Amino acid sequence: MLDLTRALTFRREANFIDGQWVGASGSRTMEVTNPATGDIIGTIPVAGKAETEAAIAAAHKAFPAWAGLLAQERATKLNAMAQLIRDNVEALAELLTLEQGKPLAEARGEVLSGAAYVQWFAEEARRVYGDVIPSPFPGRRLLVTKEPVGVVGAITPWNFPFSMLARKVGAALAAGCTVVAKPSEFTPYSGLAWGVLAEKAGIPAGVVNIVTGDAPAIGEAMTGSDVVRKITFTGSTRVGKLLAEASARTMKRFSMELGGNAPFIVFDDADLDAAVEGAMMAKYRNSGQTCICTNRFYVQQGIYEAFAAKLAEKVKTLKVGSGFEAGSLQGPLINDAALAKVETLVGDATAKGGKVVAGGKLHALGGTFYEPTLITGGRQDMRIAREEVFGPVAVLFPFETEAQAIEMANATEFGLAAYFYSKDLARAFRVSAALKYGMVGINAGIITTEVAPFGGVKDSGVGREGSKYGLDDYLDVKYLSIGGL
């Protein structure tokens, strides 16, 4: 029998506001389920406007003291938090798998990634440099400084519920900002765990606040507040645009990491085995439920059949099961709506001539488990060529020329991540320049790291997370013109 004693030490069923664990007004709650079993694993408060405003007020009160700390003092607190995460990786990973469903090994990786982001920003806190500008005026000095923007509203999704908050909380706290965070109602416990970590790391009350529940009400309270000076959101393009529009009414800063529809191009000079390994990582991680997950595989005609055969062989080896089951490589989809979308897009692809060579249907386990799927004969009029599938489904599209591959890869409103495989150095530079995406993996299927900027262009969002660039979104630039010298 599964022992979740460790995981439950981090489970909280209350909002974290001003250093206190509190319920919602009227004691409203909602149930949280395990997507692998459908079992109810607990309840969370249904917070709304009142609770969010209380959290914002707490963050506003805590801001001057937190922003006034020495950078080294903030860094020390964040380093303590990063170490706490590493010390409790098993407990946090088990909690994540329990509510999200991904294999435990992937959950461990996500938790450790969260620790890496927090440590990275702890180090960057000490490197928020300004500038001295050569003055065009006699007797004057021109200086540029950077200051924390203020209270930050952070909204995160269910697919990476721990590491997504790490990117936002780590950067905000390093910059000197305070935070009101709203995790997904599907995976709230990995978000509320950040309240536990803040307590244990000695983060002052009010610096980190977490509210769960009514997403529209919480979002409206954040965007409508004059006190909240920045919104950071990871999620769908539709919701991101609504938040950006609402944020404009109070001229907030915002950063948005939104939808994707990643292409994966395999040229005929590629290392085929390496391309297949990269494809497996870029497509089937987290059961295809990642924003930078490959949707569309464009394979040059000369190697199309060979690549399809090798990839199909690999796909058929993926073990589907509970994230807690030994050897499981594919967990369930998050809910029935996600399953319905996958089934609809697969149905559309097969109706338009696509051939299923692996998977293609609900798994024998039932529930929201779906077979890892590979479809050949892709066409640009298939919905999956335009829509983000967010499931374990890959479609192979043939192409003849480099120009054709680039045209098809760019034929989307999204621009988050793209991948391609080629041994030709000149082609690597040509194609990477031509792809209209914020991130490009060249002969690499995994590209996310705390040291590099994460984000997209076009309808995939604005702003960057991670790296030295990720801190800039939480800082205001101030120009000082000092005369009389």
Coordinates of C-alpha atoms in Angstrom, one line a residue:
M1 CA 0.0 0.0 0.0
L2 CA 1.2 3.5 -0.9
D3 CA 2.6 5.4 2.0
L4 CA 2.1 9.1 1.5
T5 CA 3.1 10.2 5.0
R6 CA 6.0 12.4 3.7
A7 CA 3.8 14.0 1.1
L8 CA 1.1 14.9 3.5
T9 CA 3.6 16.8 5.7
F10 CA 3.5 19.5 2.9
R11 CA -0.2 19.3 2.2
R12 CA -2.2 22.3 3.4
E13 CA -5.9 22.8 3.0
A14 CA -6.0 26.5 3.7
N15 CA -5.0 29.8 2.1
F16 CA -1.6 31.3 3.2
I17 CA -2.2 35.0 3.9
D18 CA 0.1 37.2 6.0
G19 CA 1.9 34.2 7.5
Q20 CA -1.4 32.5 8.6
W21 CA -3.2 29.5 7.3
V22 CA -6.9 30.6 6.8
G23 CA -10.0 29.3 5.1
A24 CA -12.3 31.1 2.8
S25 CA -15.3 33.2 3.8
G26 CA -18.3 31.0 4.4
S27 CA -16.0 28.0 4.7
R28 CA -16.4 27.3 1.0
T29 CA -14.3 24.4 -0.3
M30 CA -13.7 22.3 -3.4
E31 CA -12.5 18.8 -3.9
V32 CA -9.1 17.8 -5.3
T33 CA -8.8 14.5 -7.1
N34 CA -6.0 12.1 -8.1
P35 CA -6.2 12.0 -11.9
A36 CA -4.8 8.4 -11.9
T37 CA -7.6 7.0 -9.8
G38 CA -10.3 9.6 -9.6
D39 CA -10.1 9.4 -5.8
I40 CA -10.7 12.6 -3.7
I41 CA -7.4 13.4 -2.0
G42 CA -8.6 16.5 -0.1
T43 CA -10.3 19.9 -0.3
I44 CA -9.1 23.5 -0.6
P45 CA -10.7 26.8 0.1
V46 CA -12.7 28.5 -2.6
A47 CA -11.2 32.0 -2.2
G48 CA -12.5 34.9 -4.1
K49 CA -12.2 38.7 -4.1
A50 CA -12.2 39.2 -0.3
E51 CA -9.4 36.7 0.4
T52 CA -7.4 38.0 -2.6
E53 CA -7.7 41.6 -1.4
A54 CA -6.5 40.5 2.1
A55 CA -3.5 38.8 0.6
I56 CA -2.7 41.9 -1.6
A57 CA -3.0 44.1 1.5
A58 CA -0.6 41.8 3.4
A59 CA 1.9 41.8 0.5
H60 CA 1.7 45.6 0.3
K61 CA 2.3 46.0 4.0
A62 CA 5.3 43.6 3.8
F63 CA 6.9 45.2 0.7
P64 CA 8.9 48.1 2.2
A65 CA 10.7 45.9 4.7
W66 CA 11.4 43.1 2.2
A67 CA 12.6 45.5 -0.5
G68 CA 14.7 47.3 2.0
L69 CA 16.7 44.3 2.9
L70 CA 20.3 44.0 1.6
A71 CA 20.4 41.8 -1.5
Q72 CA 22.6 39.4 0.4
E73 CA 19.9 39.1 3.1
R74 CA 17.3 38.2 0.5
A75 CA 19.7 35.8 -1.1
T76 CA 20.3 34.0 2.2
K77 CA 16.6 33.4 2.6
L78 CA 16.2 32.1 -0.9
N79 CA 19.2 29.8 -0.6
A80 CA 17.6 28.4 2.6
M81 CA 14.4 27.8 0.6
A82 CA 16.3 26.1 -2.2
Q83 CA 18.0 23.8 0.3
L84 CA 14.7 23.0 2.0
I85 CA 13.4 21.9 -1.4
R86 CA 16.3 19.6 -1.9
D87 CA 16.1 18.2 1.6
N88 CA 12.4 17.3 1.0
V89 CA 12.5 16.3 -2.7
E90 CA 10.7 13.0 -2.1
A91 CA 7.9 14.4 -0.1
L92 CA 7.3 17.3 -2.6
A93 CA 7.6 14.9 -5.6
E94 CA 5.1 12.5 -4.1
L95 CA 2.6 15.3 -3.4
L96 CA 3.0 16.5 -7.0
T97 CA 2.4 13.0 -8.5
L98 CA -0.6 12.5 -6.2
E99 CA -2.4 15.5 -7.6
Q100 CA -1.0 15.8 -11.1
G101 CA -0.4 12.2 -12.2
K102 CA 3.1 12.4 -13.8
P103 CA 5.6 9.6 -13.1
L104 CA 7.4 10.0 -9.8
A105 CA 10.8 10.3 -11.6
E106 CA 9.5 13.3 -13.6
A107 CA 8.0 14.8 -10.4
R108 CA 11.5 14.6 -8.7
G109 CA 13.0 16.3 -11.7
E110 CA 10.4 19.1 -11.5
V111 CA 11.0 19.7 -7.8
L112 CA 14.8 19.8 -8.3
S113 CA 14.3 22.2 -11.2
G114 CA 12.3 24.4 -8.8
A115 CA 15.2 24.3 -6.4
A116 CA 17.6 25.3 -9.2
Y117 CA 15.5 28.3 -10.1
V118 CA 15.3 29.5 -6.5
Q119 CA 19.1 29.2 -6.1
W120 CA 19.7 30.9 -9.4
F121 CA 17.7 33.9 -8.4
A122 CA 19.2 33.9 -5.0
E123 CA 22.6 34.4 -6.7
E124 CA 21.2 36.9 -9.2
A125 CA 19.8 39.1 -6.3
R126 CA 23.3 40.2 -5.7
R127 CA 23.9 41.2 -9.3
V128 CA 21.1 43.8 -10.0
Y129 CA 23.5 46.3 -11.5
G130 CA 22.8 49.9 -12.7
D131 CA 24.7 52.1 -15.0
V132 CA 26.6 55.4 -15.1
I133 CA 25.9 57.3 -18.4
P134 CA 28.5 59.7 -19.7
S135 CA 26.9 63.1 -19.2
P136 CA 26.3 65.6 -22.0
F137 CA 25.9 68.3 -19.4
P138 CA 28.8 69.9 -17.4
G139 CA 28.7 69.4 -13.7
R140 CA 26.2 66.5 -13.8
R141 CA 26.2 62.8 -13.2
L142 CA 23.6 60.5 -14.9
L143 CA 22.8 57.3 -13.1
V144 CA 20.5 54.4 -13.8
T145 CA 19.2 52.3 -10.9
K146 CA 16.8 49.3 -10.7
E147 CA 14.1 48.9 -8.1
P148 CA 11.5 46.2 -7.4
V149 CA 8.2 46.9 -9.1
G150 CA 6.1 46.1 -5.9
V151 CA 3.4 43.6 -5.3
V152 CA 3.3 40.8 -7.9
G153 CA 0.3 38.7 -8.8
A154 CA 1.3 35.2 -10.0
I155 CA -1.0 32.7 -11.6
T156 CA 0.3 29.3 -12.5
P157 CA -1.1 26.2 -14.4
W158 CA -1.4 22.5 -13.4
N159 CA 1.1 20.8 -15.7
F160 CA 4.2 22.0 -13.8
P161 CA 2.6 23.2 -10.6
F162 CA 5.8 23.3 -8.6
S163 CA 8.5 24.6 -10.9
M164 CA 6.2 27.3 -12.5
L165 CA 5.9 28.9 -9.1
A166 CA 9.6 28.6 -8.5
R167 CA 10.3 30.7 -11.6
K168 CA 8.0 33.4 -10.4
V169 CA 8.4 33.4 -6.7
G170 CA 12.2 33.1 -6.9
A171 CA 12.5 36.0 -9.3
A172 CA 10.1 38.2 -7.5
L173 CA 11.6 37.7 -4.0
A174 CA 15.2 38.1 -5.4
A175 CA 14.2 41.5 -6.9
G176 CA 12.6 42.6 -3.6
C177 CA 9.0 42.2 -4.6
T178 CA 6.3 40.5 -2.5
V179 CA 3.9 37.9 -4.0
V180 CA 0.3 36.9 -4.1
A181 CA 0.1 33.5 -6.0
K182 CA -2.8 31.6 -7.3
P183 CA -2.1 27.9 -8.2
S184 CA -4.4 25.8 -10.4
E185 CA -7.4 24.4 -8.7
F186 CA -6.4 21.0 -10.2
T187 CA -3.0 21.0 -8.5
P188 CA -3.3 23.4 -5.6
Y189 CA -1.2 21.4 -3.0
S190 CA 2.1 21.9 -4.9
G191 CA 1.4 25.6 -4.9
L192 CA 0.4 25.8 -1.2
A193 CA 3.6 23.9 -0.4
W194 CA 5.4 27.2 -1.2
G195 CA 3.7 28.6 1.9
V196 CA 5.2 25.8 4.0
L197 CA 8.6 26.4 2.4
A198 CA 8.3 30.2 3.1
E199 CA 7.6 29.5 6.8
K200 CA 10.4 27.1 7.2
A201 CA 12.9 29.3 5.4
G202 CA 12.0 32.3 7.6
I203 CA 10.5 34.5 4.9
P204 CA 8.7 37.3 6.8
A205 CA 4.9 37.2 7.0
G206 CA 3.1 38.8 4.0
V207 CA 6.0 38.4 1.6
V208 CA 4.6 35.2 0.1
N209 CA 0.8 34.7 0.0
I210 CA -1.2 31.9 -1.7
V211 CA -4.9 31.8 -2.5
T212 CA -6.9 29.0 -4.1
G213 CA -10.3 28.7 -5.6
D214 CA -12.3 31.0 -7.8
A215 CA -10.0 31.8 -10.7
P216 CA -12.0 34.6 -12.3
A217 CA -12.6 36.3 -9.0
I218 CA -9.0 36.0 -7.9
G219 CA -7.8 37.2 -11.3
E220 CA -10.1 40.2 -11.3
A221 CA -9.0 41.2 -7.8
M222 CA -5.4 41.1 -8.9
T223 CA -5.8 42.9 -12.2
G224 CA -8.1 45.5 -10.7
S225 CA -5.9 46.4 -7.8
D226 CA -3.8 49.6 -7.9
V227 CA -1.4 48.0 -5.4
V228 CA -0.5 45.0 -7.6
R229 CA 2.1 46.4 -10.0
K230 CA 2.8 43.3 -12.0
I231 CA 0.9 40.2 -13.2
T232 CA 2.9 37.1 -14.2
F233 CA 0.8 34.3 -15.8
T234 CA 1.5 30.9 -17.4
G235 CA -1.4 29.3 -19.1
S236 CA -3.6 29.5 -22.2
T237 CA -3.3 32.3 -24.8
R238 CA -7.0 33.1 -24.4
V239 CA -6.8 33.7 -20.6
G240 CA -3.4 35.5 -21.0
K241 CA -5.0 38.0 -23.4
L242 CA -7.8 38.7 -20.9
L243 CA -5.4 39.3 -18.1
A244 CA -3.2 41.5 -20.2
E245 CA -6.3 43.6 -21.3
A246 CA -7.5 43.9 -17.7
S247 CA -4.0 44.8 -16.4
A248 CA -3.7 47.6 -18.9
R249 CA -6.5 49.5 -17.1
T250 CA -4.2 50.1 -14.2
M251 CA -1.0 50.2 -16.4
K252 CA 0.5 47.1 -14.7
R253 CA 3.6 45.4 -16.0
F254 CA 2.8 41.9 -17.1
S255 CA 4.7 38.8 -18.4
M256 CA 2.8 36.0 -20.1
E257 CA 4.0 32.5 -21.0
L258 CA 1.2 31.2 -23.1
G259 CA 0.3 28.5 -25.6
G260 CA 2.6 26.7 -28.0
N261 CA 2.5 24.5 -31.1
A262 CA 6.1 23.4 -31.3
P263 CA 7.5 22.1 -34.6
F264 CA 10.2 19.4 -34.7
I265 CA 12.1 19.3 -38.1
V266 CA 14.2 16.4 -39.1
F267 CA 16.5 17.0 -42.1
D268 CA 17.8 14.2 -44.2
D269 CA 21.4 14.8 -42.9
A270 CA 20.3 14.3 -39.2
D271 CA 21.6 11.7 -36.9
L272 CA 18.4 9.6 -37.0
D273 CA 18.9 7.8 -33.7
A274 CA 19.6 11.1 -31.9
A275 CA 16.6 12.7 -33.5
V276 CA 14.4 9.8 -32.3
E277 CA 15.7 10.2 -28.8
G278 CA 15.1 13.9 -28.9
A279 CA 11.6 13.4 -30.3
M280 CA 10.7 11.2 -27.4
M281 CA 11.8 13.8 -24.9
A282 CA 10.3 16.7 -26.7
K283 CA 6.9 15.0 -27.2
Y284 CA 6.1 12.4 -24.5
R285 CA 7.4 14.0 -21.4
N286 CA 4.5 14.6 -18.9
S287 CA 2.2 12.7 -21.3
G288 CA 2.6 15.5 -23.8
Q289 CA 1.2 18.0 -21.4
T290 CA 3.8 20.7 -21.7
C291 CA 3.7 24.1 -23.4
I292 CA 7.0 23.5 -25.3
C293 CA 5.9 20.0 -26.3
T294 CA 6.3 19.1 -29.9
N295 CA 3.0 18.9 -31.8
R296 CA 4.1 18.7 -35.4
F297 CA 7.0 16.6 -36.7
Y298 CA 8.3 17.7 -40.1
V299 CA 10.5 15.0 -41.6
Q300 CA 12.3 15.3 -44.9
Q301 CA 11.0 12.9 -47.5
G302 CA 14.2 10.9 -48.0
I303 CA 14.2 9.7 -44.3
Y304 CA 10.5 9.9 -43.6
E305 CA 9.8 6.1 -43.5
A306 CA 13.0 5.2 -41.6
F307 CA 12.3 7.9 -39.0
A308 CA 8.6 6.9 -38.6
A309 CA 9.6 3.2 -38.1
K310 CA 12.2 4.0 -35.5
L311 CA 9.9 6.5 -33.6
A312 CA 7.0 4.0 -33.7
E313 CA 9.2 1.3 -32.2
K314 CA 10.2 3.6 -29.3
V315 CA 6.6 4.9 -28.7
K316 CA 5.3 1.3 -28.3
T317 CA 7.8 0.7 -25.4
L318 CA 6.3 3.5 -23.2
K319 CA 4.7 2.0 -20.1
V320 CA 1.5 3.7 -19.1
G321 CA 0.3 3.7 -15.5
S322 CA 0.0 5.5 -12.2
G323 CA 2.9 7.8 -11.5
F324 CA 3.7 5.8 -8.4
E325 CA 4.0 2.5 -10.3
A326 CA 7.6 1.3 -10.9
G327 CA 8.7 1.8 -14.4
S328 CA 5.7 4.0 -15.4
L329 CA 6.7 6.5 -18.1
Q330 CA 3.3 7.9 -19.0
G331 CA 0.7 9.0 -16.5
P332 CA -2.9 10.0 -17.0
L333 CA -4.2 13.2 -18.7
I334 CA -5.3 15.8 -16.1
N335 CA -9.0 15.5 -16.6
D336 CA -11.9 14.4 -18.9
A337 CA -11.8 17.7 -20.9
A338 CA -8.1 17.0 -21.8
L339 CA -9.0 13.5 -22.9
A340 CA -11.9 14.7 -25.0
K341 CA -9.6 17.2 -26.8
V342 CA -7.0 14.5 -27.6
E343 CA -9.7 12.2 -28.9
T344 CA -11.2 14.9 -31.1
L345 CA -7.8 15.9 -32.6
V346 CA -6.9 12.3 -33.3
G347 CA -10.3 11.7 -34.9
D348 CA -9.8 14.7 -37.1
A349 CA -6.3 13.6 -38.2
T350 CA -7.5 10.1 -39.1
A351 CA -10.5 11.4 -40.9
K352 CA -8.2 13.5 -43.1
G353 CA -6.0 10.5 -44.1
G354 CA -3.6 10.2 -41.1
K355 CA -2.5 6.6 -40.4
V356 CA -2.2 5.5 -36.7
V357 CA 1.0 3.5 -36.4
A358 CA 1.1 3.4 -32.6
G359 CA -1.6 3.9 -30.0
G360 CA -4.5 6.0 -31.1
K361 CA -7.1 5.3 -28.4
L362 CA -8.0 5.3 -24.8
H363 CA -5.7 3.0 -22.8
A364 CA -7.0 -0.3 -21.3
L365 CA -6.5 1.3 -17.9
G366 CA -9.5 3.6 -18.7
G367 CA -10.0 6.8 -16.8
T368 CA -8.0 9.5 -18.6
F369 CA -5.1 7.3 -19.5
Y370 CA -4.4 7.6 -23.3
E371 CA -2.1 5.4 -25.4
P372 CA 1.1 7.1 -26.6
T373 CA 0.2 7.8 -30.2
L374 CA 2.0 8.3 -33.5
I375 CA 0.2 9.2 -36.7
T376 CA 1.8 9.4 -40.1
G377 CA 0.6 11.1 -43.3
G378 CA 0.1 14.5 -41.6
R379 CA -1.5 17.3 -43.7
Q380 CA -1.5 21.1 -43.0
D381 CA -5.3 21.1 -43.0
M382 CA -5.5 18.8 -39.9
R383 CA -6.5 20.6 -36.8
I384 CA -3.5 19.3 -35.0
A385 CA -1.3 21.3 -37.4
R386 CA -2.8 24.5 -35.9
E387 CA -4.1 23.5 -32.4
E388 CA -2.1 22.6 -29.3
V389 CA -3.0 18.9 -28.5
F390 CA -1.6 18.8 -24.9
G391 CA -1.5 15.0 -25.0
P392 CA 0.7 12.1 -26.0
V393 CA 0.0 12.4 -29.7
A394 CA 2.6 13.0 -32.5
V395 CA 1.9 13.5 -36.1
L396 CA 4.5 13.2 -38.9
F397 CA 4.3 15.6 -41.9
P398 CA 6.6 15.0 -44.9
F399 CA 8.5 17.9 -46.6
E400 CA 10.8 18.2 -49.6
T401 CA 12.9 21.3 -49.1
E402 CA 14.4 23.4 -46.3
A403 CA 12.3 26.4 -47.3
Q404 CA 9.1 24.3 -47.2
A405 CA 9.9 23.0 -43.7
I406 CA 10.5 26.6 -42.4
E407 CA 7.2 27.8 -44.0
M408 CA 5.2 25.0 -42.5
A409 CA 6.9 25.4 -39.1
N410 CA 6.1 29.1 -39.0
A411 CA 2.5 28.7 -40.2
T412 CA 1.0 29.2 -36.7
E413 CA 0.1 32.1 -34.4
F414 CA 2.3 30.6 -31.7
G415 CA 6.0 31.1 -31.3
L416 CA 7.2 29.4 -28.1
A417 CA 9.6 26.6 -28.9
A418 CA 10.9 24.9 -32.0
Y419 CA 13.3 22.0 -32.6
F420 CA 15.3 20.7 -35.5
Y421 CA 18.0 18.1 -36.2
S422 CA 20.8 18.5 -38.8
K423 CA 24.5 18.0 -39.0
D424 CA 25.0 20.9 -41.4
L425 CA 26.4 23.9 -39.5
A426 CA 25.4 26.4 -42.1
R427 CA 21.9 25.1 -42.1
A428 CA 21.8 25.2 -38.3
F429 CA 22.3 29.0 -38.4
R430 CA 20.0 29.6 -41.4
V431 CA 17.1 27.6 -39.9
S432 CA 17.4 28.9 -36.4
A433 CA 17.4 32.5 -37.7
A434 CA 14.3 31.8 -39.9
L435 CA 12.2 30.1 -37.2
K436 CA 9.9 32.7 -35.5
Y437 CA 10.1 31.3 -32.0
G438 CA 11.5 32.4 -28.7
M439 CA 13.5 29.2 -28.1
V440 CA 15.1 26.8 -30.6
G441 CA 16.6 23.4 -29.8
I442 CA 19.2 22.4 -32.3
N443 CA 20.0 18.7 -32.0
A444 CA 18.5 18.8 -28.6
G445 CA 15.0 17.7 -27.3
I446 CA 15.2 19.2 -23.8
I447 CA 16.1 22.9 -23.7
T448 CA 14.7 24.2 -20.4
T449 CA 17.2 25.3 -17.7
E450 CA 17.3 28.0 -15.1
V451 CA 20.3 29.7 -16.7
A452 CA 18.6 30.4 -20.0
P453 CA 15.6 32.7 -20.9
F454 CA 12.3 30.9 -21.2
G455 CA 9.5 32.5 -23.2
G456 CA 8.0 33.0 -26.6
V457 CA 6.9 35.5 -29.3
K458 CA 3.6 36.2 -31.1
D459 CA 0.6 34.6 -29.3
S460 CA 3.0 32.6 -27.1
G461 CA 3.5 35.6 -24.8
V462 CA 5.8 38.4 -23.7
G463 CA 8.6 38.4 -21.2
R464 CA 11.1 35.8 -20.1
E465 CA 11.6 33.6 -17.1
G466 CA 14.8 32.2 -15.8
S467 CA 18.4 33.5 -16.5
K468 CA 19.6 37.0 -15.9
Y469 CA 16.8 38.3 -18.2
G470 CA 14.1 36.8 -16.0
L471 CA 14.9 39.2 -13.2
D472 CA 14.4 42.3 -15.4
D473 CA 10.6 41.7 -15.5
Y474 CA 10.4 42.4 -11.8
L475 CA 12.5 45.6 -11.8
D476 CA 11.7 49.2 -12.7
V477 CA 14.5 51.2 -14.2
K478 CA 15.0 54.7 -12.6
Y479 CA 17.1 57.5 -14.1
L480 CA 18.8 59.9 -11.8
S481 CA 20.2 63.2 -13.2
I482 CA 22.3 64.8 -10.5
G483 CA 23.3 68.4 -11.0
G484 CA 25.3 70.9 -9.0
L485 CA 28.5 68.9 -9.0

